[in-house]
mmCIF file of C-alpha atoms and ligand atoms in Angstrom:
data_model
loop_
_atom_site.group_PDB
_atom_site.id
_atom_site.type_symbol
_atom_site.label_atom_id
_atom_site.label_comp_id
_atom_site.label_asym_id
_atom_site.label_seq_id
_atom_site.Cartn_x
_atom_site.Cartn_y
_atom_site.Cartn_z
ATOM 1 C CA MET A 1 29.701 64.968 49.301
ATOM 2 C CA MET A 2 32.130 67.097 50.128
ATOM 3 C CA ILE A 3 34.824 67.538 48.258
ATOM 4 C CA ASP A 4 38.150 67.454 49.767
ATOM 5 C CA LEU A 5 41.668 65.905 51.208
ATOM 6 C CA PRO A 6 43.373 66.050 53.824
ATOM 7 C CA ILE A 7 46.718 67.857 52.531
ATOM 8 C CA ASN A 8 49.408 65.843 53.383
ATOM 9 C CA SER A 9 52.344 67.790 51.807
ATOM 10 C CA PRO A 10 55.665 68.316 54.569
ATOM 11 C CA LEU A 11 58.779 70.290 53.817
ATOM 12 C CA GLU A 12 61.564 67.690 53.423
ATOM 13 C CA GLU A 13 65.235 69.364 52.907
ATOM 14 C CA ILE A 14 67.488 68.351 51.265
ATOM 15 C CA PHE A 15 71.307 67.266 51.494
ATOM 16 C CA ASN A 16 74.022 67.499 49.123
ATOM 17 C CA PRO A 17 77.926 68.566 49.246
ATOM 18 C CA LEU A 18 77.172 71.151 46.112
ATOM 19 C CA PHE A 19 74.693 72.625 48.241
ATOM 20 C CA LYS A 20 76.919 72.983 51.615
ATOM 21 C CA LEU A 21 80.196 74.242 49.185
ATOM 22 C CA LYS A 22 77.693 77.460 47.654
ATOM 23 C CA GLU A 23 75.213 77.764 51.308
ATOM 24 C CA ILE A 24 72.302 76.877 50.156
ATOM 25 C CA GLU A 25 69.401 75.245 51.330
ATOM 26 C CA LEU A 26 67.366 73.236 49.404
ATOM 27 C CA PHE A 27 63.804 71.888 50.862
ATOM 28 C CA ILE A 28 61.282 70.506 48.512
ATOM 29 C CA LYS A 29 57.430 70.601 48.977
ATOM 30 C CA ARG A 30 55.971 67.098 49.243
ATOM 31 C CA ASP A 31 53.054 67.799 47.044
ATOM 32 C CA ASP A 32 53.374 64.683 45.506
ATOM 33 C CA MET A 33 52.431 62.711 49.340
ATOM 34 C CA ILE A 34 49.273 64.144 49.197
ATOM 35 C CA HIS A 35 47.712 61.287 47.121
ATOM 36 C CA PRO A 36 48.698 58.161 44.882
ATOM 37 C CA PHE A 37 46.608 58.825 41.591
ATOM 38 C CA ILE A 38 45.829 62.599 42.573
ATOM 39 C CA SER A 39 48.448 63.931 42.781
ATOM 40 C CA GLY A 40 50.264 67.436 43.411
ATOM 41 C CA ASN A 41 48.856 69.721 41.801
ATOM 42 C CA LYS A 42 46.335 67.571 40.046
ATOM 43 C CA TRP A 43 44.079 67.424 43.110
ATOM 44 C CA ARG A 44 45.033 71.357 43.729
ATOM 45 C CA LYS A 45 43.624 72.096 40.564
ATOM 46 C CA LEU A 46 40.373 69.902 40.613
ATOM 47 C CA LYS A 47 39.341 70.869 44.437
ATOM 48 C CA TYR A 48 37.371 74.074 43.161
ATOM 49 C CA ILE A 49 36.531 73.015 39.545
ATOM 50 C CA LEU A 50 35.026 69.341 40.899
ATOM 51 C CA GLN A 51 33.051 71.199 44.674
ATOM 52 C CA GLU A 52 31.864 73.564 41.167
ATOM 53 C CA ALA A 53 30.350 70.801 39.261
ATOM 54 C CA VAL A 54 28.845 69.725 42.929
ATOM 55 C CA ALA A 55 27.075 73.302 42.777
ATOM 56 C CA LEU A 56 25.932 72.506 39.335
ATOM 57 C CA GLN A 57 24.623 69.291 40.057
ATOM 58 C CA LYS A 58 26.687 67.578 37.462
ATOM 59 C CA GLN A 59 27.513 64.058 37.560
ATOM 60 C CA HIS A 60 30.082 62.809 34.478
ATOM 61 C CA LEU A 61 33.040 64.552 33.906
ATOM 62 C CA VAL A 62 34.638 65.193 31.030
ATOM 63 C CA THR A 63 38.277 66.032 30.280
ATOM 64 C CA PHE A 64 40.654 65.791 27.625
ATOM 65 C CA GLY A 65 45.101 64.892 27.768
ATOM 66 C CA GLY A 66 47.304 62.334 26.471
ATOM 67 C CA ALA A 67 48.017 59.112 26.837
ATOM 68 C CA HIS A 68 50.211 59.595 29.549
ATOM 69 C CA SER A 69 48.329 62.159 31.036
ATOM 70 C CA ASN A 70 48.369 62.498 35.196
ATOM 71 C CA HIS A 71 45.474 64.859 35.111
ATOM 72 C CA LEU A 72 43.746 62.145 32.812
ATOM 73 C CA LEU A 73 44.619 59.537 35.963
ATOM 74 C CA ALA A 74 43.772 62.283 38.653
ATOM 75 C CA THR A 75 40.900 62.882 37.086
ATOM 76 C CA ALA A 76 40.004 59.340 36.736
ATOM 77 C CA CYS A 77 40.783 58.741 40.090
ATOM 78 C CA ALA A 78 38.490 61.559 41.451
ATOM 79 C CA ALA A 79 35.569 60.671 40.105
ATOM 80 C CA ALA A 80 36.043 57.035 41.702
ATOM 81 C CA LYS A 81 36.416 58.469 45.152
ATOM 82 C CA PHE A 82 34.386 61.713 45.305
ATOM 83 C CA GLY A 83 31.251 59.686 43.089
ATOM 84 C CA PHE A 84 31.466 60.777 39.328
ATOM 85 C CA SER A 85 31.289 58.896 36.186
ATOM 86 C CA SER A 86 33.760 60.327 34.044
ATOM 87 C CA THR A 87 34.592 60.247 30.127
ATOM 88 C CA GLY A 88 38.636 60.658 29.035
ATOM 89 C CA ILE A 89 39.055 62.480 25.527
ATOM 90 C CA VAL A 90 42.084 60.820 24.331
ATOM 91 C CA ARG A 91 44.885 62.840 21.738
ATOM 92 C CA GLY A 92 45.781 60.468 18.816
ATOM 93 C CA GLU A 93 45.862 56.847 18.189
ATOM 94 C CA PRO A 94 44.218 54.375 20.700
ATOM 95 C CA VAL A 95 47.787 52.914 22.934
ATOM 96 C CA ASP A 96 48.020 51.387 26.475
ATOM 97 C CA SER A 97 50.044 53.113 28.689
ATOM 98 C CA PRO A 98 50.317 52.581 31.953
ATOM 99 C CA THR A 99 48.103 56.326 32.693
ATOM 100 C CA ILE A 100 44.997 54.506 30.441
ATOM 101 C CA PHE A 101 45.403 51.277 32.435
ATOM 102 C CA LEU A 102 44.625 52.825 35.918
ATOM 103 C CA SER A 103 42.554 55.673 34.463
ATOM 104 C CA LYS A 104 40.683 52.901 32.847
ATOM 105 C CA LEU A 105 40.213 50.633 36.375
ATOM 106 C CA PHE A 106 38.819 53.603 37.774
ATOM 107 C CA GLY A 107 35.992 53.573 35.685
ATOM 108 C CA MET A 108 36.750 56.500 33.497
ATOM 109 C CA GLN A 109 35.530 55.615 29.788
ATOM 110 C CA LEU A 110 38.234 56.857 26.999
ATOM 111 C CA ILE A 111 37.932 58.535 24.357
ATOM 112 C CA PHE A 112 40.611 58.320 20.978
ATOM 113 C CA GLU A 113 40.546 61.396 19.476
ATOM 114 C CA ASP A 114 42.995 62.211 16.065
ATOM 115 C CA ARG A 115 45.438 64.497 16.434
ATOM 116 C CA GLU A 116 43.625 67.367 15.017
ATOM 117 C CA SER A 117 40.033 67.265 16.058
ATOM 118 C CA TYR A 118 41.749 66.880 19.307
ATOM 119 C CA LEU A 119 42.443 70.485 19.182
ATOM 120 C CA ASP A 120 38.980 71.663 18.993
ATOM 121 C CA LYS A 121 38.260 70.980 23.107
ATOM 122 C CA ASN A 122 34.628 72.493 22.897
ATOM 123 C CA GLY A 123 34.085 71.135 19.878
ATOM 124 C CA LEU A 124 34.763 67.388 20.968
ATOM 125 C CA PHE A 125 32.488 68.148 24.020
ATOM 126 C CA LYS A 126 29.441 69.143 21.797
ATOM 127 C CA LYS A 127 30.232 66.380 19.256
ATOM 128 C CA HIS A 128 29.338 64.091 22.444
ATOM 129 C CA PHE A 129 28.322 65.119 25.044
ATOM 130 C CA ASN A 130 25.734 68.528 23.835
ATOM 131 C CA ASN A 131 22.885 66.951 24.899
ATOM 132 C CA ASN A 132 23.625 65.511 28.529
ATOM 133 C CA PRO A 133 23.112 67.823 31.395
ATOM 134 C CA ASN A 134 24.824 66.015 33.379
ATOM 135 C CA ALA A 135 28.152 66.302 32.009
ATOM 136 C CA TYR A 136 30.696 68.753 33.283
ATOM 137 C CA PHE A 137 33.885 70.214 31.001
ATOM 138 C CA ILE A 138 37.854 70.391 32.126
ATOM 139 C CA ASP A 139 39.418 72.057 30.611
ATOM 140 C CA GLU A 140 42.955 69.590 29.552
ATOM 141 C CA GLY A 141 45.460 69.732 32.859
ATOM 142 C CA GLY A 142 42.521 71.528 35.377
ATOM 143 C CA SER A 143 43.805 74.603 33.706
ATOM 144 C CA GLY A 144 42.072 78.053 34.329
ATOM 145 C CA SER A 145 41.274 80.645 37.374
ATOM 146 C CA LEU A 146 39.070 77.369 39.546
ATOM 147 C CA GLY A 147 42.586 75.367 38.979
ATOM 148 C CA ALA A 148 44.844 78.547 40.497
ATOM 149 C CA LYS A 149 42.518 79.367 43.011
ATOM 150 C CA GLY A 150 43.220 75.956 44.377
ATOM 151 C CA CYS A 151 47.149 76.279 43.549
ATOM 152 C CA SER A 152 47.243 79.337 45.739
ATOM 153 C CA GLU A 153 45.707 77.782 48.697
ATOM 154 C CA LEU A 154 50.267 75.662 48.802
ATOM 155 C CA ILE A 155 51.248 79.277 50.216
ATOM 156 C CA GLU A 156 49.171 79.376 53.456
ATOM 157 C CA GLU A 157 50.731 75.812 54.336
ATOM 158 C CA LEU A 158 54.365 77.213 54.373
ATOM 159 C CA PRO A 159 55.865 78.171 57.732
ATOM 160 C CA GLU A 160 58.759 80.336 56.530
ATOM 161 C CA VAL A 161 58.794 82.376 54.189
ATOM 162 C CA PHE A 162 61.665 80.884 51.483
ATOM 163 C CA ASP A 163 63.566 83.719 49.598
ATOM 164 C CA HIS A 164 62.700 81.683 46.101
ATOM 165 C CA ILE A 165 60.147 78.699 45.199
ATOM 166 C CA PHE A 166 60.380 77.212 42.043
ATOM 167 C CA CYS A 167 57.541 75.846 40.082
ATOM 168 C CA ALA A 168 57.569 73.301 36.529
ATOM 169 C CA ALA A 169 54.620 74.319 33.828
ATOM 170 C CA GLY A 170 53.131 73.048 31.570
ATOM 171 C CA THR A 171 50.165 75.262 31.110
ATOM 172 C CA GLY A 172 51.221 77.434 34.214
ATOM 173 C CA THR A 173 48.482 76.911 35.945
ATOM 174 C CA THR A 174 50.050 76.359 39.335
ATOM 175 C CA ALA A 175 52.381 78.540 38.879
ATOM 176 C CA ALA A 176 49.777 81.637 38.191
ATOM 177 C CA GLY A 177 48.335 80.571 41.325
ATOM 178 C CA ILE A 178 51.462 80.140 43.674
ATOM 179 C CA LEU A 179 52.012 83.574 42.554
ATOM 180 C CA SER A 180 48.704 84.466 43.331
ATOM 181 C CA GLY A 181 49.308 83.183 46.897
ATOM 182 C CA ILE A 182 51.965 84.789 47.547
ATOM 183 C CA SER A 183 51.460 88.125 46.565
ATOM 184 C CA SER A 184 47.724 87.894 48.604
ATOM 185 C CA LYS A 185 50.213 87.258 51.644
ATOM 186 C CA SER A 186 52.737 89.758 50.154
ATOM 187 C CA LEU A 187 56.037 87.594 50.798
ATOM 188 C CA ASN A 188 58.818 88.007 49.595
ATOM 189 C CA SER A 189 59.702 84.854 47.911
ATOM 190 C CA LYS A 190 60.400 85.264 44.259
ATOM 191 C CA MET A 191 59.191 83.914 41.812
ATOM 192 C CA HIS A 192 60.557 81.394 39.190
ATOM 193 C CA VAL A 193 59.443 79.491 36.449
ATOM 194 C CA VAL A 194 60.870 76.856 34.853
ATOM 195 C CA PRO A 195 58.537 75.583 31.465
ATOM 196 C CA VAL A 196 59.018 71.452 30.070
ATOM 197 C CA LEU A 197 57.740 72.596 27.018
ATOM 198 C CA LYS A 198 60.064 74.082 24.235
ATOM 199 C CA GLY A 199 58.616 77.654 22.935
ATOM 200 C CA ALA A 200 56.965 78.677 25.611
ATOM 201 C CA ASP A 201 56.862 82.001 25.579
ATOM 202 C CA PHE A 202 53.201 82.454 25.143
ATOM 203 C CA LEU A 203 53.176 80.616 28.442
ATOM 204 C CA LYS A 204 54.729 84.219 30.361
ATOM 205 C CA GLN A 205 51.490 85.834 28.965
ATOM 206 C CA ASP A 206 49.587 82.879 30.128
ATOM 207 C CA ILE A 207 50.431 83.152 33.356
ATOM 208 C CA GLU A 208 50.318 87.346 33.602
ATOM 209 C CA ASN A 209 47.134 87.072 32.247
ATOM 210 C CA LEU A 210 45.597 85.343 35.091
ATOM 211 C CA VAL A 211 48.106 86.717 37.367
ATOM 212 C CA LYS A 212 47.903 91.138 36.922
ATOM 213 C CA GLY A 213 51.212 92.714 37.713
ATOM 214 C CA SER A 214 53.019 89.489 39.138
ATOM 215 C CA PHE A 215 56.862 89.531 38.224
ATOM 216 C CA PHE A 216 58.463 85.901 38.510
ATOM 217 C CA GLU A 217 61.765 84.408 37.003
ATOM 218 C CA PHE A 218 60.886 82.155 33.356
ATOM 219 C CA HIS A 219 64.194 79.783 32.837
ATOM 220 C CA SER A 220 63.225 78.813 29.206
ATOM 221 C CA ALA A 221 66.382 76.669 28.782
ATOM 222 C CA TYR A 222 65.589 73.694 30.353
ATOM 223 C CA HIS A 223 63.167 72.181 28.207
ATOM 224 C CA PHE A 224 65.261 69.504 26.696
ATOM 225 C CA GLY A 225 64.194 69.545 23.108
ATOM 226 C CA GLY A 226 60.560 69.705 24.506
ATOM 227 C CA TYR A 227 57.798 68.068 25.904
ATOM 228 C CA ALA A 228 58.325 65.141 27.540
ATOM 229 C CA LYS A 229 61.710 64.644 25.851
ATOM 230 C CA THR A 230 64.727 63.420 27.014
ATOM 231 C CA ASN A 231 68.848 63.273 26.941
ATOM 232 C CA ASP A 232 71.181 60.834 29.149
ATOM 233 C CA GLU A 233 71.503 64.525 30.921
ATOM 234 C CA LEU A 234 68.624 64.389 32.097
ATOM 235 C CA LEU A 235 67.856 60.794 33.063
ATOM 236 C CA ARG A 236 71.529 60.196 34.449
ATOM 237 C CA PHE A 237 70.212 62.579 36.750
ATOM 238 C CA ILE A 238 67.016 61.712 37.576
ATOM 239 C CA LYS A 239 68.928 58.781 38.641
ATOM 240 C CA ASP A 240 71.543 60.161 40.326
ATOM 241 C CA PHE A 241 68.517 62.064 42.382
ATOM 242 C CA THR A 242 66.082 59.424 42.743
ATOM 243 C CA ASN A 243 69.059 56.629 44.394
ATOM 244 C CA SER A 244 70.885 59.134 46.548
ATOM 245 C CA THR A 245 67.067 60.294 48.208
ATOM 246 C CA GLY A 246 64.102 58.006 48.406
ATOM 247 C CA ILE A 247 62.426 61.011 46.715
ATOM 248 C CA LEU A 248 61.055 59.812 43.016
ATOM 249 C CA ILE A 249 61.384 62.654 40.022
ATOM 250 C CA ASP A 250 59.820 62.190 36.426
ATOM 251 C CA PRO A 251 61.533 63.404 33.409
ATOM 252 C CA VAL A 252 58.470 65.271 32.253
ATOM 253 C CA TYR A 253 58.319 68.035 34.897
ATOM 254 C CA THR A 254 59.852 67.560 38.615
ATOM 255 C CA GLY A 255 63.245 65.779 37.066
ATOM 256 C CA LYS A 256 63.734 69.289 34.541
ATOM 257 C CA LEU A 257 62.346 71.683 37.124
ATOM 258 C CA LEU A 258 65.290 70.040 40.011
ATOM 259 C CA PHE A 259 67.745 69.912 36.790
ATOM 260 C CA ALA A 260 67.287 73.395 36.292
ATOM 261 C CA ILE A 261 67.661 74.074 40.512
ATOM 262 C CA TYR A 262 71.188 71.756 40.828
ATOM 263 C CA ASP A 263 72.203 74.032 37.667
ATOM 264 C CA LEU A 264 71.239 77.505 38.805
ATOM 265 C CA ILE A 265 73.057 77.116 42.030
ATOM 266 C CA SER A 266 76.325 75.185 40.600
ATOM 267 C CA LYS A 267 76.854 78.781 38.599
ATOM 268 C CA ASP A 268 76.192 80.432 41.203
ATOM 269 C CA TYR A 269 72.401 82.095 40.980
ATOM 270 C CA PHE A 270 71.603 82.522 44.260
ATOM 271 C CA ALA A 271 74.095 84.485 46.980
ATOM 272 C CA ARG A 272 75.225 82.269 49.924
ATOM 273 C CA GLY A 273 73.112 81.797 52.559
ATOM 274 C CA THR A 274 69.784 82.028 50.639
ATOM 275 C CA ARG A 275 66.823 78.907 50.882
ATOM 276 C CA ILE A 276 64.753 77.327 48.042
ATOM 277 C CA LEU A 277 61.753 76.046 47.901
ATOM 278 C CA MET A 278 61.246 73.469 44.774
ATOM 279 C CA VAL A 279 57.147 72.350 44.835
ATOM 280 C CA HIS A 280 57.193 68.712 44.237
ATOM 281 C CA THR A 281 53.791 68.612 41.752
ATOM 282 C CA GLY A 282 53.970 64.922 41.730
ATOM 283 C CA GLY A 283 52.870 62.918 38.863
ATOM 284 C CA THR A 284 55.280 60.063 39.521
ATOM 285 C CA THR A 285 52.823 56.999 37.876
ATOM 286 C CA GLY A 286 54.032 59.305 34.703
ATOM 287 C CA ILE A 287 57.681 57.959 34.557
ATOM 288 C CA LEU A 288 56.090 53.862 34.262
ATOM 289 C CA GLY A 289 55.008 54.682 30.779
ATOM 290 C CA MET A 290 59.283 56.242 30.465
ATOM 291 C CA ALA A 291 60.793 52.664 31.931
ATOM 292 C CA ASP A 292 62.409 51.872 28.742
ATOM 293 C CA ARG A 293 64.704 55.071 28.387
ATOM 294 C CA PHE A 294 66.564 54.708 31.155
ATOM 295 C CA LYS A 295 69.953 52.231 30.762
ATOM 296 C CA LEU A 296 69.450 50.315 34.345
HETATM 297 C C1 LIG B 1 50.725 68.910 34.941
HETATM 298 C C2 LIG B 1 51.370 68.321 35.764
HETATM 299 C C3 LIG B 1 53.042 70.026 35.888
HETATM 300 C C4 LIG B 1 51.887 71.235 35.135
HETATM 301 O O1 LIG B 1 51.511 72.348 35.752
HETATM 302 P P1 LIG B 1 50.858 73.164 34.841
HETATM 303 O O2 LIG B 1 49.631 73.815 36.192
HETATM 304 O O3 LIG B 1 49.757 72.797 34.014
HETATM 305 O O4 LIG B 1 51.675 74.230 35.011
HETATM 306 C C5 LIG B 1 54.069 69.787 36.678
HETATM 307 N N1 LIG B 1 54.599 68.744 36.965
HETATM 308 C C6 LIG B 1 53.551 67.785 36.699
HETATM 309 C C7 LIG B 1 53.727 66.659 37.805
HETATM 310 C C8 LIG B 1 52.205 67.387 36.205
HETATM 311 O O5 LIG B 1 51.747 66.734 36.462
#
């Protein structure tokens, strides 16, 4: 079977009095619309990984993630769609979450491993699948060069050159892919990376290692205390944005990213007349596991 999805990811302009005042235009690349569950950058990252699995005649996908991992769910759904079976090795104590529920519904077998064992992913793969020639290892988050290759294709879809392109970073694979897309087309767009974890300077190096000689801005002040950490200001921002645009953003990735963009605009970081692209990397089912943080 040919592993591909039609890419439905339109550009949508966001209107706001602040942008008008600062003479900024902001567009969102709606990768969240690619697929409801094989969403956003997770599809882009899986595309070449799954094609390689087929080329190697593997039938069983094995991957890793936390109980709210968008990658776990995307892999579960993609496995179901493209005729693989799948196992998800999940970090921590067995728990329920919307992501876990949906991953099971798509047929993924789940194995929970305590946080210490989880650190050794190759070891866990060996332990559970060593003698299974059908099993195919997919790293946590779909990270790595095949994942980056898929993400670079986003650049080819753009109808114009934006002054600035922003994306959130967990492993940095998506940012690296977009950067390599920019540099292979020699575009004048400046890349901006917003890490969503605390102390993420290592990510800067990881991205530089994946895309040699690249230049990008790294905005490390928008992690809100760490991965999946939130505060009232961020939650209020997400609520205001979502109910004024009809576009869902989440507290882990795209909410922090967009908060950063709004903050930089309000601090006059950009020249007047600037056109900015924010990549909506999808993953909006993740917010269902965080509903209790919003006081609505
Ligand atoms: C996984 C994820 C990211 C992080 O992507 P990396 O390639 O790991 O940096 C960003 N946004 C969303 C919505 C995600 O689900």
